[in-house]
Tab-separated table of C-alpha atoms and ligand atoms in Angstrom:
chain	number	residue	atom	x	y	z
A	1241	MET	CA	20.902	0.078	4.467
A	1242	PHE	CA	23.841	1.926	2.899
A	1243	THR	CA	27.444	0.802	2.622
A	1244	LYS	CA	30.415	3.150	2.122
A	1245	ASP	CA	30.432	2.092	-1.528
A	1246	ASP	CA	26.757	2.978	-1.901
A	1247	ILE	CA	27.463	6.472	-0.624
A	1248	LEU	CA	30.499	6.891	-2.903
A	1249	ARG	CA	28.263	5.864	-5.783
A	1250	PHE	CA	25.536	8.319	-4.711
A	1251	GLU	CA	28.099	11.126	-4.908
A	1252	THR	CA	28.532	10.437	-8.615
A	1253	LEU	CA	24.782	10.449	-9.401
A	1254	GLU	CA	22.492	13.344	-10.155
A	1255	THR	CA	20.119	13.968	-7.253
A	1256	PRO	CA	17.355	13.594	-6.202
A	1257	PHE	CA	16.695	9.915	-6.848
A	1258	TYR	CA	15.063	6.881	-5.334
A	1259	PHE	CA	17.358	4.118	-4.214
A	1260	TYR	CA	15.960	0.597	-3.857
A	1261	ASN	CA	17.779	-2.072	-1.949
A	1262	LEU	CA	16.370	-5.132	-3.707
A	1263	GLU	CA	18.105	-7.429	-1.213
A	1264	ILE	CA	15.864	-6.031	1.507
A	1265	LEU	CA	12.815	-6.466	-0.715
A	1266	GLU	CA	13.822	-10.049	-1.396
A	1267	GLN	CA	14.293	-10.849	2.297
A	1268	THR	CA	10.874	-9.361	2.983
A	1269	LEU	CA	9.251	-11.393	0.211
A	1270	LYS	CA	10.918	-14.583	1.465
A	1271	ILE	CA	9.402	-14.122	4.893
A	1272	ILE	CA	5.960	-13.196	3.547
A	1273	THR	CA	5.779	-16.235	1.294
A	1274	GLU	CA	7.224	-18.546	3.939
A	1275	VAL	CA	4.796	-17.519	6.698
A	1276	SER	CA	1.696	-17.123	4.524
A	1277	SER	CA	2.173	-20.492	2.829
A	1278	ARG	CA	2.363	-22.148	6.237
A	1279	TYR	CA	-1.306	-21.156	6.653
A	1280	ASN	CA	-2.203	-21.543	2.946
A	1281	TYR	CA	-3.030	-17.839	2.766
A	1282	HIS	CA	-3.022	-15.966	-0.545
A	1283	VAL	CA	-1.132	-12.677	-0.660
A	1284	HIS	CA	-1.838	-10.066	-3.321
A	1285	TYR	CA	0.565	-7.170	-3.639
A	1286	ALA	CA	-1.184	-3.784	-3.538
A	1287	PHE	CA	0.143	-2.185	-6.715
A	1288	LYS	CA	-0.599	1.350	-5.703
A	1289	ALA	CA	2.230	1.257	-3.138
A	1290	ASN	CA	4.956	1.003	-5.776
A	1291	THR	CA	4.909	0.145	-9.478
A	1292	ASN	CA	8.620	0.522	-10.174
A	1293	ASP	CA	9.709	-2.033	-12.827
A	1294	HIS	CA	12.431	-3.736	-10.784
A	1295	VAL	CA	10.241	-3.883	-7.698
A	1296	LEU	CA	7.308	-5.427	-9.601
A	1297	LYS	CA	9.516	-8.004	-11.307
A	1298	LEU	CA	10.855	-9.277	-8.016
A	1299	ILE	CA	7.414	-9.403	-6.401
A	1300	GLN	CA	6.056	-11.309	-9.391
A	1301	GLU	CA	8.906	-13.812	-9.129
A	1302	TYR	CA	7.784	-14.618	-5.601
A	1303	GLY	CA	4.347	-15.546	-6.897
A	1304	LEU	CA	2.246	-12.897	-5.205
A	1305	GLY	CA	-1.088	-11.899	-6.713
A	1306	ALA	CA	-2.002	-8.326	-7.641
A	1307	ASP	CA	-4.382	-5.993	-5.843
A	1308	CYS	CA	-5.291	-3.216	-8.258
A	1309	VAL	CA	-7.281	-0.018	-7.871
A	1310	SER	CA	-7.358	1.153	-11.495
A	1311	GLY	CA	-7.607	-0.308	-14.969
A	1312	ASN	CA	-4.039	0.704	-15.680
A	1313	GLU	CA	-2.864	-1.194	-12.611
A	1314	VAL	CA	-4.744	-4.269	-13.867
A	1315	LYS	CA	-3.074	-3.835	-17.241
A	1316	LYS	CA	0.352	-3.403	-15.669
A	1317	ALA	CA	-0.128	-6.498	-13.504
A	1318	LEU	CA	-0.902	-8.565	-16.608
A	1319	ASP	CA	1.981	-6.969	-18.541
A	1320	TYR	CA	4.301	-8.010	-15.715
A	1321	SER	CA	3.029	-11.614	-15.877
A	1322	PHE	CA	1.053	-11.581	-12.655
A	1323	SER	CA	-1.392	-14.440	-13.047
A	1324	LYS	CA	-4.877	-13.212	-13.988
A	1325	GLU	CA	-6.311	-15.761	-11.548
A	1326	LYS	CA	-4.643	-13.719	-8.823
A	1327	VAL	CA	-5.722	-10.216	-9.875
A	1328	VAL	CA	-8.302	-8.441	-7.729
A	1329	PHE	CA	-9.723	-5.032	-8.577
A	1330	ALA	CA	-11.047	-2.680	-5.880
A	1331	GLY	CA	-12.005	0.997	-5.864
A	1332	VAL	CA	-15.133	3.075	-5.249
A	1333	GLY	CA	-15.102	4.605	-8.713
A	1334	LYS	CA	-14.369	2.000	-11.358
A	1335	SER	CA	-15.122	3.485	-14.780
A	1336	ASP	CA	-16.897	1.517	-17.522
A	1337	LYS	CA	-13.656	1.399	-19.483
A	1338	GLU	CA	-11.790	-0.056	-16.511
A	1339	ILE	CA	-14.503	-2.637	-15.837
A	1340	ASN	CA	-14.518	-3.686	-19.491
A	1341	LEU	CA	-10.757	-4.124	-19.466
A	1342	ALA	CA	-10.926	-6.317	-16.375
A	1343	LEU	CA	-13.811	-8.328	-17.883
A	1344	ASP	CA	-11.845	-8.863	-21.091
A	1345	HIS	CA	-8.975	-10.308	-19.079
A	1346	ASP	CA	-11.166	-12.505	-16.837
A	1347	ILE	CA	-9.544	-11.319	-13.620
A	1348	PHE	CA	-10.089	-13.258	-10.413
A	1349	SER	CA	-12.466	-10.819	-8.727
A	1350	PHE	CA	-13.994	-7.360	-8.660
A	1351	ASN	CA	-14.179	-6.079	-5.111
A	1352	CYS	CA	-17.449	-4.158	-5.344
A	1353	GLU	CA	-18.168	-1.123	-3.275
A	1354	SER	CA	-21.797	-0.135	-4.011
A	1355	ILE	CA	-25.136	-1.443	-5.292
A	1356	GLN	CA	-24.939	0.716	-8.380
A	1357	GLU	CA	-21.498	-0.658	-9.182
A	1358	LEU	CA	-22.931	-4.203	-9.039
A	1359	GLU	CA	-25.592	-3.179	-11.549
A	1360	VAL	CA	-23.053	-1.648	-13.910
A	1361	ILE	CA	-20.650	-4.622	-13.797
A	1362	ASN	CA	-23.617	-6.938	-14.425
A	1363	GLU	CA	-24.730	-4.859	-17.395
A	1364	LEU	CA	-21.261	-4.713	-18.940
A	1365	ALA	CA	-20.698	-8.435	-18.337
A	1366	GLU	CA	-24.024	-9.214	-19.991
A	1367	VAL	CA	-22.976	-7.370	-23.152
A	1368	LYS	CA	-19.867	-9.547	-23.281
A	1369	GLN	CA	-21.868	-12.651	-22.353
A	1370	LYS	CA	-19.594	-13.217	-19.398
A	1371	THR	CA	-20.042	-13.868	-15.706
A	1372	ALA	CA	-18.026	-11.563	-13.504
A	1373	ARG	CA	-16.716	-12.938	-10.236
A	1374	ILE	CA	-17.337	-10.426	-7.504
A	1375	ALA	CA	-16.655	-10.003	-3.809
A	1376	LEU	CA	-18.557	-7.514	-1.699
A	1377	ARG	CA	-16.320	-4.964	-0.077
A	1378	ILE	CA	-17.975	-4.497	3.267
A	1379	ASN	CA	-17.251	-1.568	5.510
A	1380	PRO	CA	-16.785	-3.311	8.859
A	1381	ASN	CA	-16.864	-0.090	10.910
A	1382	VAL	CA	-13.617	-0.985	12.690
A	1383	MET	CA	-11.235	1.670	14.053
A	1384	ALA	CA	-7.777	1.248	12.583
A	1385	ASN	CA	-6.149	3.790	14.945
A	1386	THR	CA	-4.151	5.369	12.151
A	1387	HIS	CA	-4.125	8.800	10.512
A	1388	ARG	CA	-7.671	9.795	9.571
A	1389	TYR	CA	-6.687	10.248	5.923
A	1390	ILE	CA	-5.638	6.600	5.682
A	1391	THR	CA	-8.552	5.144	7.641
A	1392	THR	CA	-10.968	3.364	5.336
A	1393	GLY	CA	-13.050	0.982	7.446
A	1394	LEU	CA	-15.377	3.422	9.228
A	1395	GLU	CA	-18.925	4.140	8.137
A	1396	GLU	CA	-18.010	7.797	7.602
A	1397	ASN	CA	-15.448	6.750	4.943
A	1398	LYS	CA	-16.445	6.469	1.304
A	1399	PHE	CA	-15.230	2.875	0.989
A	1400	GLY	CA	-17.284	-0.300	0.894
A	1401	ILE	CA	-20.867	-1.349	1.448
A	1402	SER	CA	-22.290	-0.660	4.910
A	1403	GLN	CA	-23.742	-3.511	6.894
A	1404	TRP	CA	-27.211	-1.972	6.937
A	1405	GLU	CA	-27.250	-2.226	3.135
A	1406	LEU	CA	-26.516	-5.952	3.014
A	1407	GLU	CA	-30.140	-7.068	2.893
A	1408	ALA	CA	-30.751	-4.896	-0.172
A	1409	VAL	CA	-27.495	-6.035	-1.787
A	1410	VAL	CA	-28.327	-9.706	-1.405
A	1411	GLU	CA	-31.805	-9.118	-2.821
A	1412	LYS	CA	-30.317	-7.240	-5.746
A	1413	LEU	CA	-27.723	-9.952	-6.442
A	1414	GLU	CA	-30.475	-12.487	-7.019
A	1415	LYS	CA	-31.546	-10.482	-10.050
A	1416	LEU	CA	-28.067	-9.878	-11.457
A	1417	ASN	CA	-27.469	-12.982	-13.527
A	1418	ASN	CA	-24.060	-12.068	-14.874
A	1419	LEU	CA	-22.446	-11.834	-11.449
A	1420	GLU	CA	-21.095	-14.655	-9.334
A	1421	LEU	CA	-20.638	-13.816	-5.670
A	1422	ILE	CA	-17.414	-15.509	-4.561
A	1423	GLY	CA	-16.739	-13.833	-1.253
A	1424	LEU	CA	-16.286	-10.850	0.995
A	1425	HIS	CA	-13.625	-8.184	1.042
A	1426	PHE	CA	-12.464	-5.832	3.786
A	1427	HIS	CA	-9.722	-3.231	4.102
A	1428	ILE	CA	-9.729	-1.070	7.218
A	1429	GLY	CA	-6.871	1.324	6.575
A	1430	SER	CA	-3.142	1.678	6.228
A	1431	GLN	CA	-0.047	2.039	8.443
A	1432	ILE	CA	-1.757	0.080	11.218
A	1433	THR	CA	0.753	-0.573	14.003
A	1434	ASP	CA	-1.700	-1.446	16.779
A	1435	LEU	CA	-2.397	-5.006	15.715
A	1436	THR	CA	-5.468	-5.315	17.947
A	1437	ALA	CA	-7.284	-3.523	15.097
A	1438	PHE	CA	-6.848	-6.706	13.042
A	1439	LYS	CA	-8.226	-8.782	15.899
A	1440	SER	CA	-11.294	-6.488	15.941
A	1441	LEU	CA	-11.576	-6.984	12.194
A	1442	CYS	CA	-11.526	-10.778	12.610
A	1443	ILE	CA	-14.303	-10.650	15.183
A	1444	ARG	CA	-16.400	-8.430	12.925
A	1445	VAL	CA	-15.788	-10.692	9.928
A	1446	ASN	CA	-16.958	-13.683	11.981
A	1447	GLU	CA	-20.232	-11.882	12.728
A	1448	ILE	CA	-20.746	-10.922	9.103
A	1449	GLN	CA	-19.962	-14.467	7.983
A	1450	GLU	CA	-22.681	-15.696	10.304
A	1451	TRP	CA	-25.165	-13.325	8.677
A	1452	PHE	CA	-24.438	-14.889	5.275
A	1453	GLN	CA	-24.434	-18.408	6.666
A	1454	ASN	CA	-27.883	-17.876	8.153
A	1455	ARG	CA	-29.090	-17.040	4.676
A	1456	ASN	CA	-27.352	-20.036	3.109
A	1457	ILE	CA	-25.183	-17.843	0.935
A	1458	PRO	CA	-21.899	-19.664	0.311
A	1459	LEU	CA	-18.695	-17.642	0.313
A	1460	LYS	CA	-15.565	-19.326	-0.940
A	1461	HIS	CA	-13.160	-16.438	-0.370
A	1462	ILE	CA	-12.523	-14.009	2.443
A	1463	ASN	CA	-10.186	-11.119	1.677
A	1464	VAL	CA	-9.065	-9.075	4.673
A	1465	GLY	CA	-7.116	-6.456	2.726
A	1466	GLY	CA	-3.831	-4.949	3.869
A	1467	GLY	CA	-2.788	-2.179	6.185
A	1468	LEU	CA	0.058	-3.701	8.184
A	1469	GLY	CA	2.251	-0.788	9.252
A	1470	VAL	CA	6.018	-0.356	9.209
A	1471	ASP	CA	8.417	1.265	11.696
A	1472	TYR	CA	9.200	4.635	10.143
A	1473	HIS	CA	11.226	5.668	13.219
A	1474	ASN	CA	13.589	2.664	13.295
A	1475	PRO	CA	13.986	1.391	9.741
A	1476	ASP	CA	17.317	-0.320	10.501
A	1477	GLU	CA	16.133	-2.082	13.666
A	1478	ASN	CA	12.759	-3.115	12.217
A	1479	THR	CA	13.468	-3.548	8.545
A	1480	ILE	CA	11.027	-6.413	8.110
A	1481	PRO	CA	7.546	-5.999	9.583
A	1482	ASP	CA	6.282	-8.635	11.997
A	1483	PHE	CA	4.480	-10.869	9.504
A	1484	GLU	CA	4.588	-13.808	11.945
A	1485	THR	CA	2.376	-12.021	14.456
A	1486	PHE	CA	0.219	-10.454	11.751
A	1487	PHE	CA	-0.745	-13.720	10.035
A	1488	LYS	CA	-1.091	-15.517	13.358
A	1489	ILE	CA	-3.785	-13.051	14.480
A	1490	PHE	CA	-5.951	-14.183	11.588
A	1491	ASP	CA	-5.202	-17.841	12.287
A	1492	ASP	CA	-6.139	-17.320	15.937
A	1493	PHE	CA	-9.238	-15.162	15.621
A	1494	LEU	CA	-10.781	-15.571	12.189
A	1495	GLU	CA	-13.229	-18.459	11.939
A	1496	LEU	CA	-12.988	-19.749	8.410
A	1497	MET	CA	-15.531	-22.257	7.161
A	1498	PRO	CA	-14.224	-25.527	5.737
A	1499	HIS	CA	-12.785	-24.952	2.242
A	1500	GLN	CA	-12.798	-21.185	2.645
A	1501	GLU	CA	-9.676	-19.439	1.408
A	1502	LEU	CA	-8.147	-16.364	3.021
A	1503	HIS	CA	-6.623	-13.541	1.017
A	1504	PHE	CA	-4.512	-10.534	1.972
A	1505	GLU	CA	-3.578	-7.380	0.097
A	1506	LEU	CA	-0.268	-6.052	1.374
A	1507	GLY	CA	1.339	-2.910	0.021
A	1508	ARG	CA	3.317	-0.769	2.419
A	1509	SER	CA	4.655	-3.649	4.509
A	1510	VAL	CA	6.156	-5.256	1.389
A	1511	VAL	CA	7.989	-2.288	-0.095
A	1512	ALA	CA	8.335	0.641	2.342
A	1513	GLN	CA	11.656	-0.266	3.927
A	1514	CYS	CA	13.556	-1.189	0.754
A	1515	GLY	CA	13.391	2.356	-0.635
A	1516	ALA	CA	15.007	5.684	0.248
A	1517	LEU	CA	14.916	9.087	-1.373
A	1518	ILE	CA	18.433	10.468	-1.741
A	1519	SER	CA	18.751	14.234	-1.917
A	1520	LYS	CA	21.423	16.900	-1.823
A	1521	VAL	CA	21.454	19.933	0.447
A	1522	LEU	CA	21.212	23.014	-1.755
A	1523	TYR	CA	21.289	25.709	0.899
A	1524	ILE	CA	21.392	26.271	4.627
A	1525	LYS	CA	19.361	29.289	5.632
A	1526	ASN	CA	19.105	30.818	9.089
A	1527	GLY	CA	15.650	30.655	10.618
A	1528	VAL	CA	14.169	32.153	13.779
A	1529	LYS	CA	14.198	28.997	15.901
A	1530	THR	CA	15.968	26.451	13.738
A	1531	ASP	CA	17.916	26.721	10.512
A	1532	PHE	CA	16.405	25.543	7.270
A	1533	ALA	CA	18.093	22.814	5.272
A	1534	ILE	CA	16.813	23.291	1.742
A	1535	LEU	CA	17.003	20.108	-0.322
A	1536	ASP	CA	16.850	19.440	-4.034
A	1537	ALA	CA	14.016	16.957	-3.357
A	1538	GLY	CA	10.587	18.125	-2.338
A	1539	MET	CA	6.952	17.118	-2.127
A	1540	THR	CA	7.101	16.489	-5.877
A	1541	GLU	CA	9.349	13.482	-5.240
A	1542	LEU	CA	7.870	12.374	-1.884
A	1543	LEU	CA	4.392	13.664	-1.175
A	1544	ARG	CA	3.520	11.834	2.033
A	1545	PRO	CA	4.755	14.453	4.531
A	1546	ALA	CA	2.874	17.244	2.721
A	1547	LEU	CA	-0.207	15.097	2.099
A	1548	TYR	CA	-0.748	13.593	5.528
A	1549	GLN	CA	1.974	14.838	7.834
A	1550	ALA	CA	3.782	11.536	7.500
A	1551	TYR	CA	7.048	11.032	9.348
A	1552	HIS	CA	10.138	9.778	7.521
A	1553	LYS	CA	13.491	9.342	9.234
A	1554	ILE	CA	16.083	11.688	7.754
A	1555	GLU	CA	19.788	10.796	7.869
A	1556	SER	CA	22.897	12.603	6.795
A	1557	LEU	CA	25.064	10.348	4.623
A	1558	THR	CA	28.115	12.518	4.099
A	1559	SER	CA	28.490	14.956	6.988
A	1560	LYS	CA	31.754	14.533	8.887
A	1561	ALA	CA	30.704	16.895	11.683
A	1562	LYS	CA	30.758	15.697	15.297
A	1563	GLU	CA	28.213	18.233	16.556
A	1564	GLN	CA	24.470	17.775	16.136
A	1565	GLN	CA	22.179	20.553	14.944
A	1566	LYS	CA	18.434	20.993	14.442
A	1567	TYR	CA	17.020	21.784	11.010
A	1568	ASP	CA	13.673	22.274	9.400
A	1569	VAL	CA	14.262	20.057	6.376
A	1570	VAL	CA	12.363	21.488	3.418
A	1571	GLY	CA	12.067	21.112	-0.350
A	1572	PRO	CA	12.284	23.696	-3.114
A	1573	ILE	CA	8.582	23.683	-4.106
A	1574	CYS	CA	6.497	26.833	-3.734
A	1575	GLU	CA	4.225	25.457	-1.007
A	1576	SER	CA	4.644	25.823	2.744
A	1577	SER	CA	3.616	22.199	3.226
A	1578	ASP	CA	6.729	21.197	1.276
A	1579	CYS	CA	8.527	20.191	4.462
A	1580	PHE	CA	10.026	16.784	5.307
A	1581	GLY	CA	10.413	17.460	9.017
A	1582	LYS	CA	10.678	20.199	11.610
A	1583	ALA	CA	13.529	20.547	14.130
A	1584	ILE	CA	15.191	17.377	12.896
A	1585	GLU	CA	18.427	16.720	14.788
A	1586	ILE	CA	21.257	15.433	12.603
A	1587	PRO	CA	25.027	16.039	12.389
A	1588	LYS	CA	25.763	19.556	11.153
A	1589	ILE	CA	25.414	19.655	7.376
A	1590	GLN	CA	26.411	22.041	4.626
A	1591	ARG	CA	25.674	22.716	0.992
A	1592	GLY	CA	26.463	19.598	-1.047
A	1593	ASP	CA	25.870	17.048	1.718
A	1594	LEU	CA	23.679	14.073	0.883
A	1595	LEU	CA	20.657	13.146	2.974
A	1596	ALA	CA	18.611	9.960	2.908
A	1597	ILE	CA	14.894	10.094	3.552
A	1598	ARG	CA	14.167	6.590	4.725
A	1599	SER	CA	11.293	4.113	4.357
A	1600	ALA	CA	10.231	5.754	1.099
A	1601	GLY	CA	9.587	2.567	-0.884
A	1602	ALA	CA	5.803	2.703	-0.406
A	1603	TYR	CA	3.626	5.550	-1.658
A	1604	GLY	CA	6.770	7.443	-2.645
A	1605	GLU	CA	7.818	7.191	-6.280
A	1606	VAL	CA	4.237	6.343	-7.333
A	1607	MET	CA	2.999	9.692	-6.058
A	1608	ALA	CA	5.739	11.761	-7.717
A	1609	LEU	CA	4.454	14.882	-9.456
A	1610	ASN	CA	5.720	17.273	-12.077
A	1611	TYR	CA	4.280	20.310	-10.282
A	1612	ASN	CA	6.525	23.366	-10.840
A	1613	LEU	CA	7.559	21.518	-14.023
A	1614	ARG	CA	9.875	19.328	-12.015
A	1615	ASP	CA	11.887	16.607	-13.755
A	1616	ASP	CA	10.698	12.994	-13.451
A	1617	VAL	CA	12.434	11.396	-10.512
A	1618	LYS	CA	14.982	8.685	-11.339
A	1619	ALA	CA	15.675	5.428	-9.519
A	1620	TYR	CA	18.760	3.279	-8.857
A	1621	TYR	CA	19.094	-0.183	-7.383
A	1622	LYS	CA	21.273	-2.661	-5.657
B	753	PLP	C1	-4.245	0.511	-0.475
B	753	PLP	C2	-4.951	-0.760	-0.370
B	753	PLP	C3	-4.305	-1.872	0.154
B	753	PLP	C4	-2.879	-1.855	0.673
B	753	PLP	O1	-2.743	-1.147	1.854
B	753	PLP	P1	-1.339	-1.125	2.612
B	753	PLP	O2	-1.594	-0.310	3.816
B	753	PLP	O3	-0.347	-0.489	1.715
B	753	PLP	O4	-0.982	-2.531	2.950
B	753	PLP	C5	-5.005	-3.058	0.194
B	753	PLP	N1	-6.281	-3.142	-0.250
B	753	PLP	C6	-6.933	-2.084	-0.750
B	753	PLP	C7	-8.310	-2.248	-1.232
B	753	PLP	C8	-6.284	-0.861	-0.824
B	753	PLP	O5	-6.934	0.190	-1.315
């Protein structure tokens, strides 16, 4: 990920900062587009994972669509020349303003998450004398075997329409004349590494498809969301997620009707491994069990460890020490959860050494905060 020259350059830059290796992003995009086009699958990039300018530009160049979860993401997708025919808009709480914006731009599809939302989109579309294309986001009640905060496809989660509501939804849709039902949408969670969860999803989608088929309701598009995980422990060995196996699962187990088109919404698996957070050691402080390495980056730059105990590999870039030592690697923010890792074993470090917090390209820079009146975090590229 880093050459000697990269590290020499880092030593001249003010820390902390994000570093994006756009070559890695490009290799990842090449594989995604190559494998998905083999099956004629559509891939939308999940904007919420990373909306850095350089990152978006490259993703747009590879022709991916945009999966948005806010009006501002829709706007940004259009500003960055993502084709409006490839913009989908999901989210349990779309505001009227956001819906109106998406209607004005004639996006490809609203992924709708409740009956009331259908009514509101219909109403707003009627005012504009438009027909909104919608897909029903159905909660398939499939276990994603991931952290409970990033599980979305269980009935206890707030996302999607439950299967027991479908009868009422279909009845309702008959009365909503400014909506056109174009398909179904699913998204079961994020950082899914046990790929059998996707097989379970396929089987559930087949059942749900049958339900619609029995009622003669045509569905042109099936969108199975995202969620493919990355290897946070071995970012150098597994830089590019296994897209071959991922897409093949859907080819093997999902029963598409003739002329049905399959869509994906990938976020983390596209961008996680191309990014790192580079930080300087401010202080080493003796602790009871392990010493503390206090960094100039904290939860304000990378929230995932504090938010859901996420693991990120931490590497020393500049230490010349031969001996290894264990550190609790923490940030400067006044919160005990501001900790990147406990008892992390790395070569002995001292004040001024640079550390890299790896696999930070997804849900990193986008979640940066100014809490404690922190500076905005900067980014550099190669
Ligand atoms: C977040 C999200 C995604 C992307 O998830 P990843 O795990 O980053 O691939 C896809 N679809 C929807 C609806 C989402 O909310």
